[in-house]
Short mmCIF file of N, CA and C in Angstrom, two decimals:
data_model
loop_
_atom_site.label_atom_id
_atom_site.label_comp_id
_atom_site.label_asym_id
_atom_site.label_seq_id
_atom_site.Cartn_x
_atom_site.Cartn_y
_atom_site.Cartn_z
N MET A 22 0.85 -1.16 0.00
CA MET A 22 0.00 0.00 0.00
C MET A 22 0.90 1.23 0.00
N ARG A 23 0.52 2.25 -0.78
CA ARG A 23 1.28 3.49 -0.88
C ARG A 23 0.41 4.68 -0.54
N CYS A 24 1.02 5.71 0.04
CA CYS A 24 0.32 6.93 0.40
C CYS A 24 -0.10 7.67 -0.87
N VAL A 25 -1.36 8.06 -0.93
CA VAL A 25 -1.88 8.77 -2.09
C VAL A 25 -1.27 10.17 -2.21
N ARG A 26 -0.78 10.71 -1.12
CA ARG A 26 -0.26 12.08 -1.12
C ARG A 26 1.23 12.13 -1.45
N CYS A 27 2.04 11.35 -0.75
CA CYS A 27 3.50 11.44 -0.94
C CYS A 27 4.09 10.22 -1.65
N ASP A 28 3.28 9.22 -1.89
CA ASP A 28 3.67 7.99 -2.58
C ASP A 28 4.65 7.13 -1.78
N ARG A 29 4.78 7.39 -0.50
CA ARG A 29 5.65 6.57 0.36
C ARG A 29 4.98 5.22 0.61
N ARG A 30 5.81 4.17 0.67
CA ARG A 30 5.29 2.84 1.00
C ARG A 30 4.84 2.84 2.46
N ILE A 31 3.65 2.31 2.71
CA ILE A 31 3.12 2.22 4.07
C ILE A 31 3.38 0.81 4.59
N GLU A 32 4.10 0.75 5.70
CA GLU A 32 4.43 -0.54 6.30
C GLU A 32 3.22 -1.10 7.05
N ASP A 33 3.22 -2.40 7.25
CA ASP A 33 2.14 -3.05 7.99
C ASP A 33 2.13 -2.60 9.45
N THR A 34 0.96 -2.64 10.05
CA THR A 34 0.83 -2.35 11.48
C THR A 34 1.48 -3.48 12.26
N VAL A 35 2.24 -3.11 13.30
CA VAL A 35 2.95 -4.10 14.12
C VAL A 35 2.39 -4.04 15.54
N HIS A 36 1.95 -5.18 16.05
CA HIS A 36 1.42 -5.28 17.40
C HIS A 36 2.42 -6.03 18.28
N THR A 37 2.71 -5.47 19.45
CA THR A 37 3.53 -6.16 20.44
C THR A 37 2.74 -6.17 21.74
N ASN A 38 3.33 -6.76 22.80
CA ASN A 38 2.65 -6.80 24.09
C ASN A 38 2.45 -5.41 24.68
N ARG A 39 3.34 -4.50 24.41
CA ARG A 39 3.30 -3.19 25.05
C ARG A 39 2.82 -2.05 24.16
N ARG A 40 2.87 -2.21 22.86
CA ARG A 40 2.48 -1.10 21.99
C ARG A 40 2.10 -1.58 20.60
N THR A 41 1.56 -0.66 19.83
CA THR A 41 1.21 -0.91 18.44
C THR A 41 1.83 0.20 17.60
N ARG A 42 2.47 -0.18 16.49
CA ARG A 42 3.05 0.81 15.59
C ARG A 42 2.21 0.85 14.32
N VAL A 43 1.61 2.00 14.07
CA VAL A 43 0.78 2.20 12.89
C VAL A 43 1.53 3.13 11.94
N ASP A 44 1.63 2.76 10.67
CA ASP A 44 2.37 3.56 9.70
C ASP A 44 1.45 4.25 8.70
N GLY A 45 0.17 3.87 8.68
CA GLY A 45 -0.74 4.50 7.74
C GLY A 45 -2.18 4.12 8.02
N TYR A 46 -3.07 4.74 7.26
CA TYR A 46 -4.50 4.54 7.45
C TYR A 46 -5.17 4.28 6.10
N ARG A 47 -6.16 3.41 6.10
CA ARG A 47 -7.05 3.24 4.96
C ARG A 47 -8.30 4.05 5.25
N LEU A 48 -8.55 5.04 4.44
CA LEU A 48 -9.69 5.92 4.64
C LEU A 48 -10.72 5.65 3.57
N HIS A 49 -11.96 5.79 3.92
CA HIS A 49 -13.05 5.52 2.99
C HIS A 49 -13.66 6.82 2.51
N THR A 50 -13.87 6.92 1.23
CA THR A 50 -14.48 8.10 0.63
C THR A 50 -15.31 7.65 -0.57
N GLY A 51 -15.82 8.58 -1.29
CA GLY A 51 -16.60 8.28 -2.48
C GLY A 51 -17.85 9.11 -2.54
N LYS A 52 -18.74 8.77 -3.43
CA LYS A 52 -19.99 9.50 -3.57
C LYS A 52 -20.91 9.16 -2.41
N VAL A 53 -21.65 10.18 -1.97
CA VAL A 53 -22.61 9.99 -0.88
C VAL A 53 -24.00 10.39 -1.35
N LYS A 54 -24.99 9.82 -0.69
CA LYS A 54 -26.36 10.23 -0.95
C LYS A 54 -27.05 10.39 0.39
N GLN A 55 -28.02 11.29 0.42
CA GLN A 55 -28.76 11.52 1.66
C GLN A 55 -29.89 10.50 1.74
N VAL A 56 -30.01 9.89 2.90
CA VAL A 56 -31.01 8.86 3.15
C VAL A 56 -31.82 9.27 4.37
N GLU A 57 -33.11 9.07 4.32
CA GLU A 57 -33.96 9.35 5.48
C GLU A 57 -34.40 8.04 6.10
N ALA A 58 -34.26 7.96 7.40
CA ALA A 58 -34.70 6.78 8.14
C ALA A 58 -35.85 7.21 9.05
N LYS A 59 -36.94 6.48 8.98
CA LYS A 59 -38.08 6.82 9.83
C LYS A 59 -37.95 6.08 11.15
N ASP A 60 -38.10 6.85 12.20
CA ASP A 60 -38.01 6.32 13.55
C ASP A 60 -39.26 6.77 14.29
N ASN A 61 -40.03 5.84 14.80
CA ASN A 61 -41.29 6.20 15.46
C ASN A 61 -41.09 7.13 16.65
N ALA A 62 -39.99 6.99 17.36
CA ALA A 62 -39.74 7.80 18.54
C ALA A 62 -39.30 9.23 18.19
N ASN A 63 -38.44 9.36 17.18
CA ASN A 63 -37.85 10.67 16.86
C ASN A 63 -38.32 11.25 15.53
N GLY A 64 -39.18 10.60 14.81
CA GLY A 64 -39.57 11.08 13.49
C GLY A 64 -38.53 10.67 12.45
N ALA A 65 -38.46 11.39 11.35
CA ALA A 65 -37.51 11.07 10.28
C ALA A 65 -36.15 11.70 10.59
N GLN A 66 -35.10 10.94 10.35
CA GLN A 66 -33.75 11.45 10.52
C GLN A 66 -32.99 11.23 9.21
N ALA A 67 -32.23 12.22 8.79
CA ALA A 67 -31.45 12.13 7.56
C ALA A 67 -29.99 11.89 7.90
N TYR A 68 -29.35 11.09 7.08
CA TYR A 68 -27.92 10.86 7.23
C TYR A 68 -27.32 10.63 5.85
N LEU A 69 -25.99 10.73 5.75
CA LEU A 69 -25.30 10.50 4.49
C LEU A 69 -24.86 9.04 4.42
N GLN A 70 -25.12 8.43 3.28
CA GLN A 70 -24.72 7.05 3.06
C GLN A 70 -23.69 7.03 1.95
N LEU A 71 -22.60 6.32 2.16
CA LEU A 71 -21.56 6.18 1.15
C LEU A 71 -22.07 5.24 0.08
N SER A 72 -22.30 5.77 -1.13
CA SER A 72 -22.93 4.97 -2.18
C SER A 72 -21.94 4.40 -3.19
N ASP A 73 -20.77 4.99 -3.31
CA ASP A 73 -19.76 4.51 -4.25
C ASP A 73 -18.41 4.53 -3.52
N PRO A 74 -18.20 3.56 -2.60
CA PRO A 74 -17.02 3.63 -1.74
C PRO A 74 -15.70 3.45 -2.49
N GLN A 75 -14.70 4.20 -2.04
CA GLN A 75 -13.34 4.07 -2.55
C GLN A 75 -12.40 4.16 -1.36
N GLU A 76 -11.36 3.36 -1.37
CA GLU A 76 -10.37 3.40 -0.30
C GLU A 76 -9.20 4.27 -0.71
N VAL A 77 -8.71 5.05 0.25
CA VAL A 77 -7.56 5.92 0.05
C VAL A 77 -6.58 5.61 1.17
N ALA A 78 -5.31 5.48 0.83
CA ALA A 78 -4.29 5.22 1.84
C ALA A 78 -3.49 6.50 2.09
N LEU A 79 -3.30 6.82 3.36
CA LEU A 79 -2.46 7.94 3.76
C LEU A 79 -1.47 7.47 4.82
N CYS A 80 -0.21 7.87 4.69
CA CYS A 80 0.78 7.52 5.70
C CYS A 80 0.55 8.39 6.94
N VAL A 81 1.12 8.01 8.06
CA VAL A 81 0.93 8.76 9.31
C VAL A 81 1.49 10.17 9.20
N ASP A 82 2.55 10.35 8.44
CA ASP A 82 3.15 11.68 8.30
C ASP A 82 2.20 12.64 7.59
N CYS A 83 1.61 12.20 6.50
CA CYS A 83 0.66 13.06 5.77
C CYS A 83 -0.63 13.25 6.55
N PHE A 84 -1.12 12.17 7.18
CA PHE A 84 -2.38 12.27 7.91
C PHE A 84 -2.26 13.18 9.13
N SER A 85 -1.06 13.31 9.68
CA SER A 85 -0.88 14.16 10.87
C SER A 85 -0.88 15.64 10.52
N ARG A 86 -0.76 15.99 9.26
CA ARG A 86 -0.82 17.40 8.85
C ARG A 86 -2.24 17.91 9.08
N THR A 87 -2.37 19.04 9.73
CA THR A 87 -3.67 19.58 10.12
C THR A 87 -4.62 19.72 8.94
N GLU A 88 -4.15 20.25 7.82
CA GLU A 88 -5.04 20.48 6.69
C GLU A 88 -5.55 19.18 6.08
N ILE A 89 -4.79 18.11 6.21
CA ILE A 89 -5.22 16.81 5.70
C ILE A 89 -6.13 16.13 6.71
N HIS A 90 -5.73 16.12 7.96
CA HIS A 90 -6.49 15.48 9.03
C HIS A 90 -7.90 16.07 9.13
N ASN A 91 -8.00 17.38 9.06
CA ASN A 91 -9.30 18.04 9.19
C ASN A 91 -10.27 17.69 8.08
N VAL A 92 -9.75 17.40 6.88
CA VAL A 92 -10.61 17.01 5.77
C VAL A 92 -11.42 15.78 6.15
N TRP A 93 -10.80 14.82 6.79
CA TRP A 93 -11.47 13.57 7.12
C TRP A 93 -12.38 13.69 8.33
N LEU A 94 -12.21 14.74 9.13
CA LEU A 94 -13.09 14.95 10.27
C LEU A 94 -14.40 15.60 9.87
N HIS A 95 -14.45 16.20 8.69
CA HIS A 95 -15.63 16.95 8.27
C HIS A 95 -16.46 16.24 7.22
N GLY A 96 -16.16 15.03 6.88
CA GLY A 96 -16.99 14.30 5.93
C GLY A 96 -16.18 13.63 4.84
N PHE A 97 -16.89 13.04 3.92
CA PHE A 97 -16.26 12.30 2.84
C PHE A 97 -15.88 13.25 1.71
N LEU A 98 -14.72 13.04 1.14
CA LEU A 98 -14.31 13.79 -0.04
C LEU A 98 -14.95 13.18 -1.27
N ALA A 99 -15.31 13.99 -2.22
CA ALA A 99 -15.71 13.47 -3.52
C ALA A 99 -14.45 12.94 -4.19
N VAL A 100 -14.62 11.98 -5.08
CA VAL A 100 -13.46 11.35 -5.72
C VAL A 100 -12.61 12.39 -6.43
N ASP A 101 -13.23 13.38 -7.08
CA ASP A 101 -12.45 14.40 -7.78
C ASP A 101 -11.73 15.34 -6.82
N GLN A 102 -12.13 15.40 -5.57
CA GLN A 102 -11.45 16.24 -4.57
C GLN A 102 -10.19 15.59 -4.01
N LEU A 103 -9.97 14.32 -4.30
CA LEU A 103 -8.78 13.63 -3.80
C LEU A 103 -7.50 14.27 -4.33
N GLU A 104 -7.58 14.91 -5.46
CA GLU A 104 -6.41 15.59 -6.02
C GLU A 104 -5.87 16.65 -5.07
N THR A 105 -6.73 17.23 -4.25
CA THR A 105 -6.28 18.27 -3.31
C THR A 105 -5.35 17.69 -2.25
N LEU A 106 -5.39 16.39 -2.05
CA LEU A 106 -4.51 15.77 -1.06
C LEU A 106 -3.08 15.65 -1.59
N LYS A 107 -2.95 15.59 -2.89
CA LYS A 107 -1.63 15.38 -3.47
C LYS A 107 -0.84 16.67 -3.45
N ARG A 108 0.45 16.53 -3.34
CA ARG A 108 1.34 17.71 -3.29
C ARG A 108 1.41 18.38 -4.63
#
């Protein structure tokens, strides 16, 4: 697996008795659609459903950058917006 932003090879996660070393993340993105779920107690509730999932790999170095990290905290990127992650 390679980072979509810097193209660095992402090493496998290593688990030991005392710690875990993570070198990258698989993030899910793609097209979303709004779906309404009816709930008798609360009425209708809307949420976003990932309708065309795509996996994106980011290394820990790129993901730790504030401008990259915040993108994933605020929702799914459209596939064409992935270019903004690249340098």
